[in-house]
Amino acid sequence: MNATNVETPGYDQESVDEWIRENIDGLEPPFEWERLVGGHSNLTFALTDQAGRKAVIRRPPLGELLPKAHDMGREFKVIKGLGPTPVPVPVAYGYCEDPAVTGAHFYVMSQVDGQAFYTSEEVEAALSLESRVRLSNSFMDTLASLHALDPIELGLGDLGRHDGYVGRQLRTWYGSWEASKEAADFDDPRLHEMHKMLVAHLPEQGLPRVVHGDYGTHNVMVGPDGIITAVLDWEIATLGDPMADFAYALNAWVDPSDDPTYAPFSATAAEGFLTRDELIARYADATDCDLSQLGYYRTFNYFKTACILHGVYARYRMGQKSTEGVDMESLYNRMSGSIELAIAASRAL
């Protein structure tokens, strides 16, 4: 097999070949490269070596980045730390922190079979009704397994602060809303009232756990039987409150009866998935968690989603991101809809 001639922006193929040859056993360069798309903007390629063995290489996008954005070292550390645990992750092969090799730090991991799901149409084309039930159960069992782990025992105790997770998130995302409201030309007094309520009723955090931060069907690889084969995209993982991570996953898990305006592309809107209430029961059985504050955490996550979408909407309006192919009306509806959902969730407090 010869090395591929496809364009690999951000990668010097010969330099990467040499680094892998010297630092990773079991892979034989040169590689055939294939661009992997979807998810975050990190530059991700599938590699096939001379013996047909497959791996994945991942580095930050081109251009100037925020200091803590696209942290490949963090992502690699989490994957490596979780390797011996019940949480399914790729095998962590090697991390290069020398930008001289190819312009940025990068890491190499195993390629895991499966498919991530973004839309209900993708689900309907790939999974039977029985597999959708298995995916529902596997989805919650995997998250429960992650939240059962002691990060200190895994060597991940320095991944983040051990307390104050939700409080810091509230400050960050409310600050983002305030900074974006002029450019977005959108403000809502209910968002500010929601922030006051969340700050006033902030729960006490329990033991810190590794939180994924964006756990959903778009960030897991799923086999045709519906079983999760790997959890991906750990770059914003940190130590935090597992109930916040759980509530985020619940909010993103759309029931078929939900208003499609707020989540028009959700994979779990397809027939056959368990309901949120069934997911809650399964997670509670697996973790014996205290659900008394679940309404708070769901409210917090809808609030956070509104702030995130508000910032994205502002950047589009300012011309910092191209609006080509972007449905700005849908983005606006999801942003304002997240506030409506936060208000609805807060009624359970």
XYZ file of N, CA and C in Angstrom, residues 6-224:
657
model
N -4.291 12.362 -0.801
C -5.365 13.296 -0.466
C -4.795 14.437 0.358
N -5.458 15.591 0.278
C -5.015 16.742 1.055
C -5.273 16.489 2.541
N -4.286 16.822 3.351
C -4.399 16.630 4.794
C -4.039 17.943 5.485
N -4.914 18.943 5.426
C -4.596 20.241 6.031
C -4.252 20.084 7.506
N -3.178 20.759 7.909
C -2.754 20.691 9.296
C -1.796 19.558 9.596
N -1.547 18.696 8.617
C -0.671 17.552 8.846
C 0.431 17.493 7.798
N 1.647 17.345 8.256
C 2.782 17.006 7.407
C 2.902 15.488 7.452
N 2.460 14.830 6.384
C 2.352 13.379 6.414
C 3.691 12.702 6.700
N 4.757 13.169 6.078
C 6.067 12.532 6.291
C 6.528 12.694 7.732
N 6.334 13.867 8.313
C 6.739 14.095 9.702
C 5.903 13.248 10.660
N 4.598 13.157 10.383
C 3.737 12.329 11.225
C 4.137 10.867 11.106
N 4.403 10.414 9.886
C 4.868 9.035 9.684
C 6.088 8.741 10.549
N 7.036 9.640 10.528
C 8.273 9.424 11.265
C 8.021 9.413 12.767
N 7.173 10.325 13.239
C 6.886 10.366 14.671
C 6.197 9.076 15.119
N 5.216 8.611 14.340
C 4.523 7.372 14.696
C 5.481 6.189 14.641
N 6.342 6.161 13.651
C 7.312 5.065 13.525
C 8.192 4.981 14.771
N 8.543 6.118 15.340
C 9.450 6.154 16.487
C 8.748 6.024 17.825
N 7.429 6.283 17.862
C 6.772 6.388 19.164
C 5.602 5.433 19.392
N 5.099 4.790 18.352
C 3.938 3.913 18.516
C 4.246 2.548 17.919
N 4.141 1.529 18.731
C 4.322 0.163 18.250
C 3.035 -0.336 17.592
N 3.180 -1.197 16.610
C 2.029 -1.854 16.017
C 1.420 -1.155 14.825
N 1.997 -0.014 14.407
C 1.528 0.671 13.201
C 2.709 0.851 12.259
N 2.478 0.614 10.978
C 3.554 0.621 9.985
C 3.281 1.674 8.904
N 3.873 2.872 9.046
C 3.709 3.904 8.007
C 4.417 3.472 6.723
N 4.127 4.166 5.599
C 3.212 5.302 5.444
C 1.756 4.867 5.427
N 0.865 5.845 5.623
C -0.538 5.549 5.797
C -1.385 6.005 4.612
N -2.520 5.365 4.486
C -3.596 5.904 3.663
C -4.442 6.783 4.573
N -4.684 8.025 4.152
C -5.405 9.002 4.976
C -6.821 9.195 4.433
N -7.777 9.312 5.360
C -9.167 9.586 4.981
C -9.752 10.584 5.978
N -10.269 11.697 5.476
C -10.835 12.725 6.348
C -12.123 12.220 6.995
N -12.225 12.398 8.300
C -13.444 12.080 9.033
C -14.144 13.393 9.370
N -15.417 13.483 9.053
C -16.151 14.721 9.269
C -17.235 14.499 10.312
N -17.798 15.600 10.781
C -18.848 15.527 11.784
C -18.300 15.907 13.142
N -19.194 16.421 14.004
C -18.774 16.778 15.343
C -18.010 18.083 15.354
N -16.967 18.149 16.159
C -16.219 19.380 16.350
C -15.323 19.664 15.150
N -14.682 20.824 15.175
C -13.874 21.264 14.049
C -12.447 20.745 14.104
N -12.114 19.911 15.077
C -10.782 19.333 15.116
C -10.525 18.542 13.839
N -9.267 18.584 13.392
C -8.904 17.914 12.136
C -8.645 16.442 12.426
N -9.552 15.600 11.974
C -9.537 14.187 12.324
C -9.478 13.346 11.051
N -8.509 12.428 11.024
C -8.331 11.552 9.861
C -8.233 10.105 10.318
N -8.781 9.217 9.487
C -8.558 7.790 9.658
C -7.268 7.415 8.946
N -6.451 6.612 9.600
C -5.190 6.148 9.035
C -5.256 4.643 8.819
N -4.810 4.183 7.666
C -4.683 2.753 7.397
C -3.225 2.472 7.070
N -2.604 1.571 7.844
C -1.168 1.358 7.661
C -0.890 0.293 6.604
N 0.377 -0.057 6.428
C 0.791 -0.971 5.365
C 0.233 -2.383 5.525
N -0.155 -2.737 6.761
C -0.720 -4.060 7.004
C -2.255 -4.016 7.077
N -2.849 -2.851 6.761
C -4.297 -2.726 6.795
C -4.861 -2.417 8.166
N -3.973 -2.171 9.153
C -4.437 -1.807 10.486
C -4.886 -0.353 10.493
N -5.920 -0.066 11.293
C -6.540 1.262 11.252
C -6.330 2.010 12.565
N -6.198 3.313 12.439
C -6.078 4.193 13.594
C -6.731 5.521 13.239
N -6.805 6.424 14.212
C -7.364 7.764 14.013
C -6.386 8.776 14.585
N -6.153 9.850 13.843
C -5.297 10.931 14.300
C -6.133 12.198 14.419
N -5.827 13.016 15.442
C -6.690 14.151 15.765
C -5.833 15.313 16.263
N -6.066 16.504 15.696
C -5.363 17.717 16.111
C -6.340 18.897 16.074
N -5.971 20.034 16.695
C -6.871 21.195 16.668
C -7.001 21.770 15.264
N -8.027 22.603 15.054
C -8.184 23.259 13.743
C -7.068 24.257 13.496
N -6.955 24.677 12.251
C -5.965 25.680 11.878
C -6.380 27.051 12.408
N -5.419 27.942 12.529
C -5.717 29.303 12.956
C -5.478 29.508 14.433
N -5.677 30.759 14.855
C -5.461 31.125 16.252
C -6.592 30.582 17.114
N -6.224 29.998 18.252
C -7.198 29.378 19.140
C -7.165 30.035 20.513
N -8.277 29.946 21.227
C -8.290 30.349 22.622
C -7.376 29.432 23.422
N -6.793 29.932 24.522
C -5.766 29.172 25.240
C -6.176 27.755 25.635
N -7.425 27.556 26.064
C -7.842 26.241 26.542
C -8.710 25.489 25.540
N -8.855 26.038 24.340
C -9.724 25.401 23.347
C -9.014 24.244 22.657
N -9.780 23.225 22.304
C -9.279 22.100 21.503
C -8.045 21.472 22.145
N -8.192 21.108 23.412
C -7.066 20.586 24.190
C -6.906 19.091 23.919
N -6.024 18.767 22.986
C -5.805 17.377 22.625
C -5.145 16.596 23.761
N -4.284 17.266 24.538
C -3.645 16.592 25.653
C -4.656 16.150 26.694
N -5.631 17.005 26.996
C -6.690 16.646 27.938
C -7.490 15.460 27.420
N -7.856 15.524 26.146
C -8.662 14.449 25.567
C -7.906 13.121 25.609
N -6.627 13.160 25.255
C -5.829 11.937 25.273
C -5.701 11.387 26.692
N -5.483 12.280 27.651
C -5.325 11.851 29.040
C -6.580 11.149 29.544
N -7.747 11.692 29.210
C -8.994 11.080 29.653
C -9.179 9.709 29.010
N -8.951 9.617 27.713
C -9.104 8.335 27.018
C -8.161 7.288 27.600
N -6.928 7.685 27.834
C -5.952 6.752 28.400
C -6.355 6.339 29.810
N -6.820 7.311 30.629
C -7.228 7.001 31.988
C -8.422 6.075 32.057
N -9.356 6.222 31.118
C -10.561 5.403 31.118
C -10.355 4.049 30.452
N -9.214 3.854 29.816
C -8.964 2.615 29.083
C -9.237 1.342 29.861
N -8.783 1.218 31.117
C -8.996 -0.030 31.873
C -10.367 -0.153 32.517
N -11.246 0.815 32.331
C -12.531 0.844 33.034
C -13.654 0.273 32.167
N -14.852 0.114 32.727
C -15.987 -0.360 31.919
C -16.478 0.652 30.886
N -16.033 1.895 30.955
C -16.463 2.896 29.976
C -15.765 2.615 28.650
N -16.497 2.377 27.568
C -15.852 2.040 26.295
C -15.224 3.268 25.642
N -13.927 3.192 25.396
C -13.191 4.261 24.729
C -12.205 3.633 23.757
N -11.730 4.396 22.767
C -10.673 3.861 21.907
C -9.401 3.597 22.709
N -8.498 2.829 22.113
C -7.180 2.617 22.723
C -6.331 3.849 22.451
N -5.732 4.406 23.493
C -4.878 5.587 23.354
C -3.476 5.138 22.957
N -3.072 5.414 21.717
C -1.781 4.952 21.212
C -0.639 5.901 21.567
N -0.824 7.193 21.359
C 0.275 8.111 21.624
C -0.123 9.556 21.444
N 0.552 10.442 22.201
C 0.280 11.877 22.162
C 1.569 12.619 21.853
N 1.512 13.534 20.897
C 2.665 14.350 20.524
C 2.409 15.786 20.947
N 3.234 16.303 21.866
C 3.074 17.674 22.331
C 4.047 18.636 21.670
N 4.795 18.146 20.691
C 5.777 18.983 20.002
C 5.155 19.561 18.732
N 4.842 20.856 18.693
C 4.208 21.434 17.499
C 5.127 21.463 16.288
N 6.421 21.226 16.494
C 7.341 21.228 15.357
C 7.069 20.072 14.403
N 6.412 19.017 14.899
C 6.169 17.850 14.043
C 5.189 18.188 12.922
N 4.075 18.822 13.282
C 3.077 19.115 12.249
C 2.263 20.372 12.566
N 2.829 21.274 13.350
C 2.188 22.565 13.569
C 1.296 22.665 14.787
N 1.011 21.551 15.444
C 0.157 21.556 16.639
C 0.307 20.215 17.335
N -0.119 20.171 18.583
C -0.127 18.880 19.274
C -1.204 17.996 18.650
N -1.014 16.685 18.717
C -1.978 15.740 18.162
C -1.879 14.431 18.925
N -2.877 13.594 18.728
C -2.772 12.253 19.310
C -3.322 11.222 18.331
N -2.954 9.969 18.602
C -3.360 8.841 17.772
C -4.061 7.827 18.669
N -5.191 7.336 18.198
C -5.959 6.329 18.948
C -6.448 5.256 17.983
N -6.994 4.196 18.535
C -7.541 3.141 17.683
C -8.821 3.615 17.011
N -9.136 3.016 15.887
C -10.411 3.290 15.231
C -11.420 2.253 15.693
N -12.579 2.712 16.137
C -13.609 1.838 16.692
C -14.760 1.740 15.707
N -15.224 0.521 15.469
C -16.359 0.324 14.574
C -17.639 0.869 15.208
N -18.518 1.367 14.380
C -19.793 1.877 14.856
C -20.181 3.147 14.129
N -21.295 3.716 14.534
C -21.826 4.920 13.900
C -22.348 5.866 14.965
N -22.041 7.147 14.815
C -22.654 8.174 15.653
C -23.931 8.644 14.971
N -24.910 9.040 15.767
C -26.213 9.410 15.215
C -26.554 10.853 15.542
N -26.856 11.616 14.490
C -27.238 13.019 14.619
C -28.728 13.236 14.355
N -29.326 12.418 13.499
C -30.711 12.641 13.083
C -31.533 11.358 13.208
N -32.842 11.533 13.278
C -33.737 10.382 13.340
C -33.683 9.579 12.040
N -33.418 10.267 10.927
C -33.323 9.557 9.641
C -32.147 8.585 9.648
N -31.030 8.980 10.234
C -29.876 8.080 10.332
C -30.208 6.866 11.195
N -30.905 7.098 12.279
C -31.311 5.996 13.148
C -32.213 5.019 12.398
N -33.211 5.552 11.707
C -34.173 4.701 11.011
C -33.519 3.873 9.922
N -32.431 4.382 9.340
C -31.740 3.645 8.280
C -30.807 2.568 8.835
N -30.432 2.663 10.103
C -29.369 1.792 10.611
C -29.781 0.873 11.750
N -30.763 1.257 12.548
C -31.082 0.495 13.756
C -32.514 -0.019 13.743
N -32.665 -1.285 14.106
C -34.006 -1.848 14.273
C -34.631 -1.280 15.542
N -35.923 -1.519 15.710
C -36.594 -1.058 16.926
C -35.971 -1.701 18.163
N -35.603 -2.971 18.055
C -34.974 -3.651 19.191
C -33.616 -3.031 19.511
N -32.865 -2.657 18.472
C -31.560 -2.048 18.697
C -31.689 -0.666 19.328
N -32.777 0.024 19.035
C -32.980 1.346 19.643
C -33.227 1.219 21.145
N -33.920 0.173 21.556
C -34.099 -0.074 22.986
C -32.749 -0.394 23.624
N -31.965 -1.238 22.959
C -30.642 -1.571 23.515
C -29.748 -0.335 23.592
N -29.814 0.540 22.580
C -29.025 1.759 22.626
C -29.465 2.636 23.800
N -30.759 2.735 24.053
C -31.254 3.516 25.185
C -30.631 3.028 26.487
N -30.657 1.708 26.670
C -30.109 1.137 27.898
C -28.596 1.287 27.959
N -27.924 1.031 26.848
C -26.471 1.150 26.806
C -26.038 2.584 27.055
N -26.813 3.533 26.548
C -26.509 4.949 26.711
C -26.484 5.331 28.190
N -27.505 4.913 28.935
C -27.562 5.241 30.358
C -26.579 4.412 31.171
N -26.414 3.145 30.832
C -25.480 2.295 31.579
C -24.052 2.818 31.452
N -23.700 3.309 30.265
C -22.357 3.841 30.049
C -22.132 5.098 30.877
N -23.119 5.982 30.912
C -22.974 7.200 31.705
C -22.904 6.871 33.194
N -23.718 5.939 33.630
C -23.679 5.529 35.029
C -22.317 4.932 35.385
N -21.740 4.162 34.474
C -20.412 3.589 34.713
C -19.362 4.677 34.855
N -19.448 5.718 34.009
C -18.497 6.822 34.101
C -18.609 7.515 35.447
N -19.819 7.764 35.897
C -20.031 8.526 37.124
C -19.756 7.705 38.380
N -19.571 6.406 38.228
C -19.225 5.558 39.373
C -17.721 5.543 39.642
N -16.931 6.051 38.723
C -15.475 5.948 38.823
C -14.891 7.040 39.710
N -13.852 6.680 40.464
C -13.112 7.642 41.273
C -11.994 8.216 40.409
N -12.051 9.504 40.059
C -11.032 10.055 39.151
C -9.620 10.011 39.729
N -9.500 10.077 41.036
C -8.163 10.030 41.648
C -7.529 8.669 41.403
N -8.305 7.611 41.529
C -7.785 6.268 41.287
C -7.356 6.076 39.837
N -7.945 6.829 38.931
C -7.630 6.711 37.508
C -6.481 7.622 37.090
N -5.937 8.390 38.017
C -4.900 9.359 37.661
C -5.459 10.600 37.015
N -6.753 10.862 37.223
C -7.424 12.024 36.618
C -7.845 13.044 37.673
N -7.257 12.957 38.837
C -7.639 13.850 39.909
C -7.292 15.305 39.671
N -6.365 15.553 38.723
C -5.980 16.935 38.408
C -6.661 17.448 37.150
N -7.719 16.798 36.727
C -8.409 17.195 35.501
C -9.165 18.508 35.683
N -9.503 18.841 36.899
C -10.226 20.078 37.168
C -10.412 20.254 38.657
N -11.015 21.367 39.040
C -11.321 21.609 40.446
C -12.328 20.584 40.951
N -12.277 20.322 42.253
C -13.124 19.281 42.827
C -14.439 19.816 43.377
N -14.660 21.125 43.295
C -15.889 21.676 43.835
C -16.348 22.855 42.973
N -17.577 23.296 43.208
C -18.081 24.510 42.580
C -18.337 24.432 41.091
N -18.573 23.243 40.551
C -18.699 23.076 39.099
C -19.855 23.904 38.528
N -21.057 23.728 39.067
C -22.221 24.417 38.500
C -22.112 25.920 38.714
N -21.608 26.350 39.865
C -21.445 27.778 40.109
C -20.530 28.432 39.096
N -19.437 27.774 38.765
C -18.512 28.323 37.754
C -19.171 28.356 36.383
N -19.919 27.315 36.069
C -20.619 27.271 34.784
C -21.644 28.405 34.678
N -22.342 28.656 35.758
C -23.321 29.746 35.744
C -22.649 31.084 35.475
N -21.516 31.340 36.115
C -20.799 32.599 35.888
C -20.323 32.700 34.449
N -19.788 31.598 33.936
C -19.243 31.609 32.575
C -20.326 31.891 31.546
N -21.423 31.164 31.627
C -22.413 31.250 30.556
C -23.304 32.476 30.693
N -23.526 32.946 31.906
C -24.251 34.209 32.052
C -23.385 35.360 31.537
N -22.077 35.283 31.799
C -21.175 36.280 31.239
C -21.180 36.266 29.726
N -21.283 35.070 29.142
C -21.363 34.961 27.687
C -22.628 35.623 27.162
N -23.759 35.410 27.859
C -25.017 36.037 27.431
C -24.885 37.551 27.459
N -24.360 38.084 28.541
C -24.221 39.530 28.680
C -23.327 40.107 27.584
N -22.243 39.373 27.264
C -21.300 39.860 26.264
C -21.857 39.774 24.845
N -22.861 38.931 24.632
C -23.356 38.668 23.275
C -24.664 39.376 22.945
N -25.330 39.937 23.929
C -26.702 40.380 23.685
C -26.785 41.548 22.699
N -25.776 42.419 22.674
C -25.825 43.529 21.722
C -25.646 43.014 20.299
N -24.652 42.166 20.096
C -24.412 41.634 18.754
C -25.571 40.753 18.288
N -26.148 39.994 19.222
C -27.273 39.121 18.861
C -28.555 39.909 18.633
N -28.591 41.147 19.150
C -29.805 41.963 19.104
C -30.971 41.179 19.702
N -30.669 40.494 20.810
C -31.689 39.683 21.482
C -31.360 39.598 22.960
N -32.326 39.963 23.772
C -32.217 39.792 25.211
C -33.587 39.355 25.707
N -33.610 38.721 26.876
C -34.870 38.228 27.407
C -34.806 38.343 28.920
N -35.675 39.158 29.520
C -35.624 39.336 30.982
C -35.814 38.033 31.741
N -36.473 37.063 31.133
C -36.683 35.784 31.810
C -35.366 35.048 32.019
N -34.415 35.242 31.116
C -33.107 34.620 31.260
C -32.403 35.173 32.496
N -32.508 36.438 32.724
C -31.858 37.064 33.876
C -32.519 36.622 35.181
N -33.832 36.495 35.173
C -34.527 35.994 36.353
C -34.147 34.541 36.620
N -34.001 33.780 35.538
C -33.602 32.382 35.675
C -32.213 32.283 36.307
N -31.304 33.166 35.893
C -29.961 33.158 36.457
C -30.000 33.440 37.955
N -30.784 34.440 38.370
C -30.896 34.754 39.794
C -31.416 33.559 40.577
N -32.417 32.891 40.045
C -32.995 31.741 40.729
C -31.985 30.609 40.856
N -31.240 30.347 39.780
C -30.265 29.257 39.798
C -29.150 29.541 40.795
N -28.690 30.769 40.842
C -27.640 31.130 41.803
C -28.158 30.990 43.229
N -29.387 31.422 43.469
C -29.954 31.403 44.817
C -30.200 29.988 45.329
N -30.436 29.048 44.435
C -30.780 27.683 44.843
C -29.691 26.673 44.467
N -28.473 27.119 44.347
C -27.364 26.264 43.930
C -27.195 25.084 44.894
N -27.312 23.834 44.417
C -27.157 22.679 45.308
C -25.699 22.499 45.739
N -25.515 21.825 46.838
C -24.173 21.478 47.281
C -23.668 20.315 46.437
N -22.451 20.437 45.912
C -21.900 19.384 45.061
C -21.378 18.233 45.911
N -21.628 17.015 45.445
C -21.099 15.835 46.106
C -19.700 15.523 45.636
N -19.339 14.258 45.671
C -18.008 13.848 45.248
C -17.785 14.178 43.777
N -16.616 14.699 43.430
C -16.361 15.026 42.025
C -16.220 13.756 41.193
N -16.709 13.838 39.984
C -16.598 12.724 39.044
C -16.178 13.288 37.684
N -15.663 12.431 36.836
C -15.377 12.849 35.466
C -16.704 13.106 34.769
N -16.863 14.306 34.222
C -18.066 14.635 33.455
C -17.654 14.862 32.002
N -18.409 14.276 31.100
C -18.086 14.369 29.677
C -18.332 15.771 29.156
N -19.481 16.345 29.494
C -19.791 17.710 29.089
C -20.611 17.837 27.824
N -20.634 16.798 26.985
C -21.422 16.850 25.747
C -21.839 15.435 25.361
N -22.376 14.710 26.340
C -22.719 13.308 26.140
C -24.050 13.201 25.405
N -24.006 12.616 24.222
C -25.197 12.439 23.412
C -24.935 11.419 22.329
N -25.966 11.108 21.564
C -25.810 10.080 20.523
C -24.852 10.522 19.419
N -24.554 11.828 19.339
C -23.602 12.325 18.343
C -22.162 12.100 18.760
N -21.936 11.761 20.021
C -20.575 11.587 20.523
C -20.297 10.180 21.023
N -21.093 9.223 20.575
C -20.825 7.818 20.873
C -20.859 7.024 19.575
N -20.042 5.987 19.521
C -20.095 5.052 18.402
C -20.985 3.888 18.806
N -21.885 3.520 17.898
C -22.904 2.523 18.204
C -22.834 1.397 17.176
N -22.824 0.152 17.666
C -22.857 -0.992 16.768
C -24.255 -1.239 16.246
N -24.405 -2.090 15.216
C -25.730 -2.357 14.647
C -26.698 -2.994 15.639
